[in-house]
Coordinates of C-alpha atoms in Angstrom, one line a residue:
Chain A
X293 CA 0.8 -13.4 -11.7
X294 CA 2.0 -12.7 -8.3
X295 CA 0.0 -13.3 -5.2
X296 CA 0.3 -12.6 -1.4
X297 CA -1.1 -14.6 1.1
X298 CA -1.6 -13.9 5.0
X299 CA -3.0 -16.6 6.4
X300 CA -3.9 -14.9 10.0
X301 CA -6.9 -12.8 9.4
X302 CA -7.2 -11.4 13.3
X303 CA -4.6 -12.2 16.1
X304 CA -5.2 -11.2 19.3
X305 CA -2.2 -10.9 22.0
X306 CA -1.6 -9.9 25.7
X307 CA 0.3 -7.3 26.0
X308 CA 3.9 -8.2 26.4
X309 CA 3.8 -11.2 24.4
X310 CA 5.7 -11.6 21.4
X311 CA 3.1 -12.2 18.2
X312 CA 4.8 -13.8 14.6
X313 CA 2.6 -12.5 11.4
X314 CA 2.6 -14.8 8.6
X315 CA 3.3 -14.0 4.9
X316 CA 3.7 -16.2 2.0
X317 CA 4.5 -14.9 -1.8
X318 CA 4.1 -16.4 -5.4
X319 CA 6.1 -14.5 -8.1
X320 CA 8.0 -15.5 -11.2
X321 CA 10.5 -12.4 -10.7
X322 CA 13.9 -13.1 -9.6
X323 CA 13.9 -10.2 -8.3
X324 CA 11.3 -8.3 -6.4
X325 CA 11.0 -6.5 -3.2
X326 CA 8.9 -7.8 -0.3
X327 CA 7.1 -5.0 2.5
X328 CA 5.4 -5.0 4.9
X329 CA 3.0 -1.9 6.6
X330 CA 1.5 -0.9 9.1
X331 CA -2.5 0.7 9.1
X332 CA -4.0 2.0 12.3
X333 CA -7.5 2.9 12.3
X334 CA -6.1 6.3 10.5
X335 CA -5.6 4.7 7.4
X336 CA -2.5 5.8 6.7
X337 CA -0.1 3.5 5.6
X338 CA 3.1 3.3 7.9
X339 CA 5.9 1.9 6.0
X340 CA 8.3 -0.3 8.4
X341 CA 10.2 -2.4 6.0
X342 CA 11.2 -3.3 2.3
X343 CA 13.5 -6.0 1.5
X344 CA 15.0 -7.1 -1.7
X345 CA 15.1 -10.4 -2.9
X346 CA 18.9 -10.6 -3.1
X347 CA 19.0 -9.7 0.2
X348 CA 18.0 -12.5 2.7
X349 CA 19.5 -11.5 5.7
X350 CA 17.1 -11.3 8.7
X351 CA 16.7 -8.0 10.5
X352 CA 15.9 -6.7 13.6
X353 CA 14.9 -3.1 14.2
X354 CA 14.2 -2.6 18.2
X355 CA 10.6 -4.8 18.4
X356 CA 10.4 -5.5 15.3
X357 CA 12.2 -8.5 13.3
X358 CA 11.6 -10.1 10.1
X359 CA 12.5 -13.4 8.6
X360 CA 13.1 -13.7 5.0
X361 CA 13.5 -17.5 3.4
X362 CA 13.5 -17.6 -0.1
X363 CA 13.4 -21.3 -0.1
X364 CA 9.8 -20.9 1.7
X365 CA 8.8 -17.7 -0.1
X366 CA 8.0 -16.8 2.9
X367 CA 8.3 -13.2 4.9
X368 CA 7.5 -13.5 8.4
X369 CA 7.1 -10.1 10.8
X370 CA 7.6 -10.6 14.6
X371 CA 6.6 -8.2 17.3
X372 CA 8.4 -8.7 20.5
X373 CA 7.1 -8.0 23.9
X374 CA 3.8 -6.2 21.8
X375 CA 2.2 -3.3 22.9
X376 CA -1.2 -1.7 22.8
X377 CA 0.0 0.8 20.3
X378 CA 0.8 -2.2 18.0
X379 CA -2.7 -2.3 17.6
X380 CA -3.2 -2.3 13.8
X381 CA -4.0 -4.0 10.5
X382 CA -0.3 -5.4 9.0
X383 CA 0.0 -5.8 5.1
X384 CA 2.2 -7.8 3.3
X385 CA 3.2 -6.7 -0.4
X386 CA 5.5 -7.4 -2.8
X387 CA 6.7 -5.7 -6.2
X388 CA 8.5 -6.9 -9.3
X389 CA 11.5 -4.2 -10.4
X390 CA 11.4 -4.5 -14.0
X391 CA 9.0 -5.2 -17.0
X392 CA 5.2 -4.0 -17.0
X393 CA 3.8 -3.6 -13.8
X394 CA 7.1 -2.8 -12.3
X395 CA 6.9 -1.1 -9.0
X396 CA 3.2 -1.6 -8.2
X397 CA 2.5 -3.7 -5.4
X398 CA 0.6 -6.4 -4.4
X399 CA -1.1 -6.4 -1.3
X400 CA -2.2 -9.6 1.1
X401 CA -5.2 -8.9 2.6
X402 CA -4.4 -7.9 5.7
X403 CA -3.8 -9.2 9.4
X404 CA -5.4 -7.5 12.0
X405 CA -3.6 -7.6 15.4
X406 CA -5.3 -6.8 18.7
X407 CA -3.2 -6.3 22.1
X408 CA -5.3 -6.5 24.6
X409 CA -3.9 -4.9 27.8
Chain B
X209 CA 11.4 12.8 4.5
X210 CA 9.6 12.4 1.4
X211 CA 5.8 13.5 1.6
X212 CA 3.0 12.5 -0.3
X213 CA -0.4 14.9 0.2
X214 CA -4.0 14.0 -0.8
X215 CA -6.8 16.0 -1.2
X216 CA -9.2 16.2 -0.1
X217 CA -8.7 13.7 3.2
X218 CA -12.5 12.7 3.2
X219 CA -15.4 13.7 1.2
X220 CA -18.9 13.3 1.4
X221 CA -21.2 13.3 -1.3
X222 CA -24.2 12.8 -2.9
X223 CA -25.2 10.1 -5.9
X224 CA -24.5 11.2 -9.2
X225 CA -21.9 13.8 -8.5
X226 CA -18.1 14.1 -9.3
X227 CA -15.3 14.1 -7.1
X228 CA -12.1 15.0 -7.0
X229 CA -8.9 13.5 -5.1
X230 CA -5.4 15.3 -5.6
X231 CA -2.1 13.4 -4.8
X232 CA 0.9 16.1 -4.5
X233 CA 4.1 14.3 -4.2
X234 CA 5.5 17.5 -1.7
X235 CA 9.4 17.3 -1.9
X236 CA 10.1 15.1 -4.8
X237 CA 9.0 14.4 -8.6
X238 CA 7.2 11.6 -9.1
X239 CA 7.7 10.1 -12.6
X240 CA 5.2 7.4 -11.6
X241 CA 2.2 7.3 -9.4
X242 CA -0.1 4.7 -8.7
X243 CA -4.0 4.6 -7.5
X244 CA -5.2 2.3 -4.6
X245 CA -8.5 1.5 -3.4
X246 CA -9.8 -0.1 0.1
X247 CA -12.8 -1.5 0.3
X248 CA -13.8 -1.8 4.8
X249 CA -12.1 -4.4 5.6
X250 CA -10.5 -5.4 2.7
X251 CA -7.0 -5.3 1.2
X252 CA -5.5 -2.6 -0.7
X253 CA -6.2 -3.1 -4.6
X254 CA -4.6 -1.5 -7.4
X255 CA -6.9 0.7 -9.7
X256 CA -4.6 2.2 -12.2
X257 CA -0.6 3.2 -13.0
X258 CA -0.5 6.7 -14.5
X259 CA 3.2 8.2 -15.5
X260 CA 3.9 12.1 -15.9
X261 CA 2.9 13.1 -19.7
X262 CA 0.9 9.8 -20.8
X263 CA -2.4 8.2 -20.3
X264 CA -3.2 5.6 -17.4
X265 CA -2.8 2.3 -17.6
X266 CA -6.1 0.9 -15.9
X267 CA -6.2 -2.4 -14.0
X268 CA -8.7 -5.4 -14.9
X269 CA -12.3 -4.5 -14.0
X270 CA -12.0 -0.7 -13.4
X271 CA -13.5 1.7 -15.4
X272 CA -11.6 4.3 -17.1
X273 CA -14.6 6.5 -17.9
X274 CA -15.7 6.5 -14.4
X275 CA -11.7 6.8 -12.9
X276 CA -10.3 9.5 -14.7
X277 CA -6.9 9.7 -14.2
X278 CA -4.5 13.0 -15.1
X279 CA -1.1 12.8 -14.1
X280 CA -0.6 16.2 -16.2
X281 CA 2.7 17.3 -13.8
X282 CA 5.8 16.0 -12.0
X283 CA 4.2 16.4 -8.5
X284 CA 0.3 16.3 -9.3
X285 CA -2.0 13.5 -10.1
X286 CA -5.5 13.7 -9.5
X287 CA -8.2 11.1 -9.6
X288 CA -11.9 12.0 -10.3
X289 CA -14.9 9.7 -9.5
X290 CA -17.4 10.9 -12.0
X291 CA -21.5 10.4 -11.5
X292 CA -20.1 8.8 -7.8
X293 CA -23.0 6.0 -6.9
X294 CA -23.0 4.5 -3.2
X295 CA -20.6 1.3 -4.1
X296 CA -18.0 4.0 -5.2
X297 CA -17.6 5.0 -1.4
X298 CA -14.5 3.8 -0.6
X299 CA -11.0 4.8 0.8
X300 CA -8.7 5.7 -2.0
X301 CA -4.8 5.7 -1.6
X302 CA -2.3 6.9 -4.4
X303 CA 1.7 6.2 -4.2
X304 CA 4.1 8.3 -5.6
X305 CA 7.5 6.9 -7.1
X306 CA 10.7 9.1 -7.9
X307 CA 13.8 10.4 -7.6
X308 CA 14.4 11.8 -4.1
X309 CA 18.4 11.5 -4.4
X310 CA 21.2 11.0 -6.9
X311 CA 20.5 8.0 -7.8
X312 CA 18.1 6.9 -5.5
X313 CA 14.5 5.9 -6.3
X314 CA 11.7 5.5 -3.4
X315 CA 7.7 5.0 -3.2
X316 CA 5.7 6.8 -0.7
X317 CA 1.9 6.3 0.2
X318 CA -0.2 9.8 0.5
X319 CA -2.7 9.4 3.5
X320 CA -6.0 8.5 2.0
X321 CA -9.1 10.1 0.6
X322 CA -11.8 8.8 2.5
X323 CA -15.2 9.1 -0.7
X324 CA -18.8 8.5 1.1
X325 CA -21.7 8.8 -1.5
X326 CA -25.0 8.8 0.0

């Protein structure tokens, strides 16, 4: 069974400093793919990232960064110098790519980040 | 990009009534798509896996005869709450998966349907 865990149920920031969100994954894949999204109080899902498990280079993409370590089963997400418009719930997931249940994700439940101005 | 479209994007009903929710996958065909629901608060949980031409394949817990799933077309799957009762308000999310270049696969979420039963 695979399972997502984020630890942080609400973080709340100034604005302008950087925030880390925590995500930790159990899976017996060896290969999967690890996300992680973005839900305003719209509800609609904003992807920012997917990352396979082969792939465990970190990467940076203007604020945003993530840290993949395998050895951890870990997938960290950092927002730099955070802004009010970061203002969301971030979800970790995580999908196998093969057998049944391929492609259907598992969720974390959720971190909720405030920046408070 | 790639756009996936629900229908209707909130709906408000009353106990005991059906509802409908379309997912359109708008630019691409969608050999798979998958139904989410979110409880307030809560995490994203996966209801059912429906591929173009066959049945659903229904997670754990939920009911088929109450979630009836048709995924009768490459770019169409709709989800119907039948005799909705007030736990069934919730905000349901489907996820289209296909082929939107040679040789490239993607998943995209639609934008919610947002189901209040009074």
């Amino acid at each position: 069974a695979q399972k997502v865990t984020q630890a942080q149920t609400e973080i709340s920031v100034v604005e302008k400093e950087d925030v880390t969100l925590d995500c930790v994954y159990e899976t017996r894949d060896t290969t999967y793919y690890l996300f992680w999204y973005k839900q305003p109080p719209s509800g609609e899902l904003v992807f920012l990232i997917r990352r396979n498990s082969f792939d465990e280079q970190n990467e940076i993409s203007g604020r945003y960064s993530w840290n993949f370590q395998k050895s951890t089963s870990s997938f960290n997400f950092t927002i730099t110098a955070s802004q009010v418009v970061d203002s969301a719930v971030y979800f970790c997931a995580l999908s196998s790519t093969s057998g049944a249940g391929s492609y259907q994700l598992t969720f974390g439940k959720g971190t909720k980040l405030s920046v408070i101005p | 990009g790639a756009v996936v479209s629900q229908h209707p994007s909130w709906v408000i009903c009353k106990s005991g009534t059906s509802v409908k929710i379309e997912c359109r996958s708008l630019d691409f065909q969608a050999t798979t798509m998958f139904w989410y629901r979110q409880f307030p608060k809560q995490s994203l949980m996966l209801m059912a896996t429906s591929n173009e031409g066959s049945k659903a394949t229904y997670e754990q817990g939920v009911e088929k005869d109450k979630f009836l799933i048709n995924h009768a077309s490459l770019t169409l799957s709709t989800l119907t709450v039948t005799s909705a009762h007030p736990e069934d308000s919730s905000f349901y999310i489907c996820s289209a998966r296909g082929r939107i270049l040679a040789g490239v696969v993607e998943q995209f979420f639609g934008p919610g349907t947002r189901l209040t039963v009074l």
